């Protein structure tokens, strides 16, 4: 089974509180990749950064005092271009999602019990390369050490172009395949 994970393609990261030109620019590539993944028969999963109204009282909120992705707000929603594909996003209160890792491992084990190949490849796209994409890629690698973990650079954006490149290099050093085109 091949899985495509779309990380945090939410209004606040594209055009809202923490939006960047780079995140805005990858939207057509991400939409195209999701459609391509569906056509290939990949399982598509979405993550959604999710905070409560008391965000600024959390450790993250004290270090990044910009309220964003507050549950129920417009900024928390998956961008309109992807909403039709994101029926049940995995909400996560922090950078990486252990729920995502556990779900993928459970699917892998279930498939193997049925005598089928398990989760063979997990591809990640989305934002922010240097925070949530990196965190989830490493978590998935820990949950599924024998699966190929891939990050498609053209479908990711970091906080800055420099931090995007640094994160891609760090993931490559951790045996994550980084596709550059």
Coordinates of C-alpha atoms in Angstrom, one line a residue:
X1 CA 0.0 0.0 0.0
X2 CA 1.2 3.5 -0.9
X3 CA 0.1 6.4 1.2
X4 CA 0.2 10.2 0.5
X5 CA 0.2 12.4 3.6
X6 CA -0.8 16.0 3.0
X7 CA 0.6 18.0 6.0
X8 CA -1.3 21.0 7.3
X9 CA -2.5 22.6 4.1
X10 CA -4.6 25.0 6.1
X11 CA -5.7 28.6 5.5
X12 CA -3.5 30.0 8.3
X13 CA -0.3 28.4 6.8
X14 CA -1.1 29.5 3.2
X15 CA -2.9 32.9 3.3
X16 CA -3.6 33.5 7.0
X17 CA -1.7 34.2 10.2
X18 CA 1.5 32.3 9.2
X19 CA 1.0 32.3 5.4
X20 CA 4.0 32.7 3.1
X21 CA 4.4 33.3 -0.6
X22 CA 6.2 30.0 -0.8
X23 CA 3.2 28.1 0.7
X24 CA 0.8 30.0 -1.6
X25 CA 2.9 29.1 -4.6
X26 CA 2.9 25.3 -3.9
X27 CA -0.9 25.1 -3.8
X28 CA -1.4 24.1 -7.5
X29 CA 1.4 21.5 -7.2
X30 CA -0.2 20.0 -4.0
X31 CA -3.6 19.8 -5.6
X32 CA -2.2 18.2 -8.7
X33 CA -0.3 15.7 -6.6
X34 CA -3.4 14.8 -4.6
X35 CA -5.3 14.2 -7.8
X36 CA -2.4 12.1 -9.2
X37 CA -2.3 10.1 -6.0
X38 CA -6.0 9.3 -6.2
X39 CA -5.6 8.2 -9.8
X40 CA -2.7 6.0 -8.7
X41 CA -4.8 4.4 -6.0
X42 CA -2.8 5.8 -3.1
X43 CA -4.4 6.2 0.3
X44 CA -4.6 9.9 0.9
X45 CA -4.4 11.2 4.5
X46 CA -4.5 14.8 5.7
X47 CA -3.2 16.3 8.9
X48 CA -4.5 19.4 10.5
X49 CA -2.7 21.6 13.0
X50 CA -5.2 22.1 15.8
X51 CA -5.0 24.4 18.7
X52 CA -7.4 25.5 21.4
X53 CA -8.4 29.1 22.2
X54 CA -5.8 29.1 25.1
X55 CA -3.0 28.5 22.6
X56 CA -0.9 31.4 23.9
X57 CA -0.7 29.6 27.3
X58 CA 0.9 26.6 25.8
X59 CA 4.6 26.0 25.4
X60 CA 4.3 26.4 21.6
X61 CA 2.2 29.6 22.1
X62 CA 4.8 31.1 24.4
X63 CA 7.5 30.4 21.8
X64 CA 5.5 31.4 18.8
X65 CA 3.0 34.0 20.0
X66 CA 0.9 34.0 16.8
X67 CA -2.5 32.5 17.3
X68 CA -3.2 30.1 14.4
X69 CA -5.2 27.0 13.5
X70 CA -7.6 27.6 16.4
X71 CA -10.2 24.8 16.2
X72 CA -13.3 25.9 14.4
X73 CA -11.7 29.1 12.9
X74 CA -11.4 29.8 9.2
X75 CA -7.6 29.6 9.6
X76 CA -7.9 26.0 10.9
X77 CA -9.8 24.8 7.9
X78 CA -8.1 22.9 5.0
X79 CA -7.6 25.3 2.1
X80 CA -10.7 25.4 -0.2
X81 CA -8.8 23.8 -3.1
X82 CA -8.3 20.6 -1.1
X83 CA -11.4 20.4 1.0
X84 CA -13.2 17.9 -1.2
X85 CA -10.3 15.5 -0.7
X86 CA -9.9 15.9 3.1
X87 CA -13.0 14.3 4.5
X88 CA -11.5 13.2 7.8
X89 CA -8.2 15.1 8.6
X90 CA -6.1 13.9 11.5
X91 CA -6.1 16.7 14.0
X92 CA -2.8 17.1 15.8
X93 CA -2.0 19.4 18.7
X94 CA 1.7 19.7 17.9
X95 CA 4.2 19.3 15.1
X96 CA 4.2 15.6 14.6
X97 CA 1.2 13.2 14.9
X98 CA 1.7 10.0 16.9
X99 CA -2.0 9.2 15.9
X100 CA -0.8 9.3 12.2
X101 CA 2.1 7.0 13.0
X102 CA -0.1 4.6 15.0
X103 CA -2.7 4.5 12.2
X104 CA -0.1 3.7 9.6
X105 CA 1.4 1.0 11.7
X106 CA -2.0 -0.5 12.4
X107 CA -2.8 -0.6 8.6
X108 CA 0.6 -2.1 7.9
X109 CA 0.1 -4.9 10.5
X110 CA -3.5 -5.6 9.3
X111 CA -2.4 -5.9 5.7
X112 CA 0.4 -8.2 6.6
X113 CA -1.9 -10.4 8.7
X114 CA -4.0 -10.8 5.6
X115 CA -0.9 -12.0 3.7
X116 CA -0.7 -8.8 1.7
X117 CA 2.2 -6.3 1.4
X118 CA 2.0 -3.8 4.1
X119 CA 2.6 0.0 3.9
X120 CA 5.4 0.1 1.4
X121 CA 5.8 3.8 0.8
X122 CA 4.6 7.0 2.5
X123 CA 5.0 10.2 0.6
X124 CA 4.7 13.6 2.4
X125 CA 3.8 16.9 1.0
X126 CA 2.6 20.2 2.6
X127 CA 3.8 22.7 5.1
X128 CA 6.0 23.6 6.9
X129 CA 8.9 21.6 5.6
X130 CA 11.1 22.5 8.5
X131 CA 8.6 21.9 11.2
X132 CA 5.6 19.7 10.6
X133 CA 6.7 17.8 7.5
X134 CA 10.1 17.1 9.1
X135 CA 8.5 16.0 12.4
X136 CA 5.9 13.7 10.7
X137 CA 8.5 12.2 8.3
X138 CA 10.7 11.2 11.2
X139 CA 7.8 9.9 13.3
X140 CA 6.5 7.8 10.4
X141 CA 10.1 6.5 9.9
X142 CA 10.1 5.4 13.6
X143 CA 6.6 3.7 13.3
X144 CA 7.4 2.0 9.9
X145 CA 11.2 1.6 9.7
X146 CA 11.0 -0.7 6.7
X147 CA 8.7 1.5 4.6
X148 CA 10.2 4.0 2.1
X149 CA 9.5 7.5 3.3
X150 CA 9.5 10.2 0.6
X151 CA 9.2 13.9 0.7
X152 CA 8.4 15.8 -2.5
X153 CA 10.3 19.1 -2.3
X154 CA 8.2 20.9 -5.0
X155 CA 5.0 20.2 -3.0
X156 CA 6.5 21.5 0.3
X157 CA 7.2 25.0 1.7
X158 CA 9.2 25.9 4.7
X159 CA 9.0 29.0 7.0
X160 CA 11.8 30.4 4.8
X161 CA 13.4 29.0 1.6
X162 CA 16.6 28.5 3.6
X163 CA 14.9 26.5 6.4
X164 CA 13.1 24.5 3.7
X165 CA 16.4 23.4 2.2
X166 CA 17.9 22.7 5.7
X167 CA 15.0 20.5 6.5
X168 CA 15.3 18.6 3.2
X169 CA 19.0 18.0 3.9
X170 CA 18.2 16.8 7.4
X171 CA 15.6 14.3 6.2
X172 CA 17.9 13.0 3.5
X173 CA 20.5 12.4 6.2
X174 CA 17.9 10.3 8.0
X175 CA 17.3 8.0 5.0
X176 CA 14.2 9.8 3.8
X177 CA 14.0 10.0 0.1
X178 CA 13.8 13.7 -1.1
X179 CA 12.5 14.1 -4.6
X180 CA 13.5 17.4 -6.1
X181 CA 11.2 17.5 -9.1

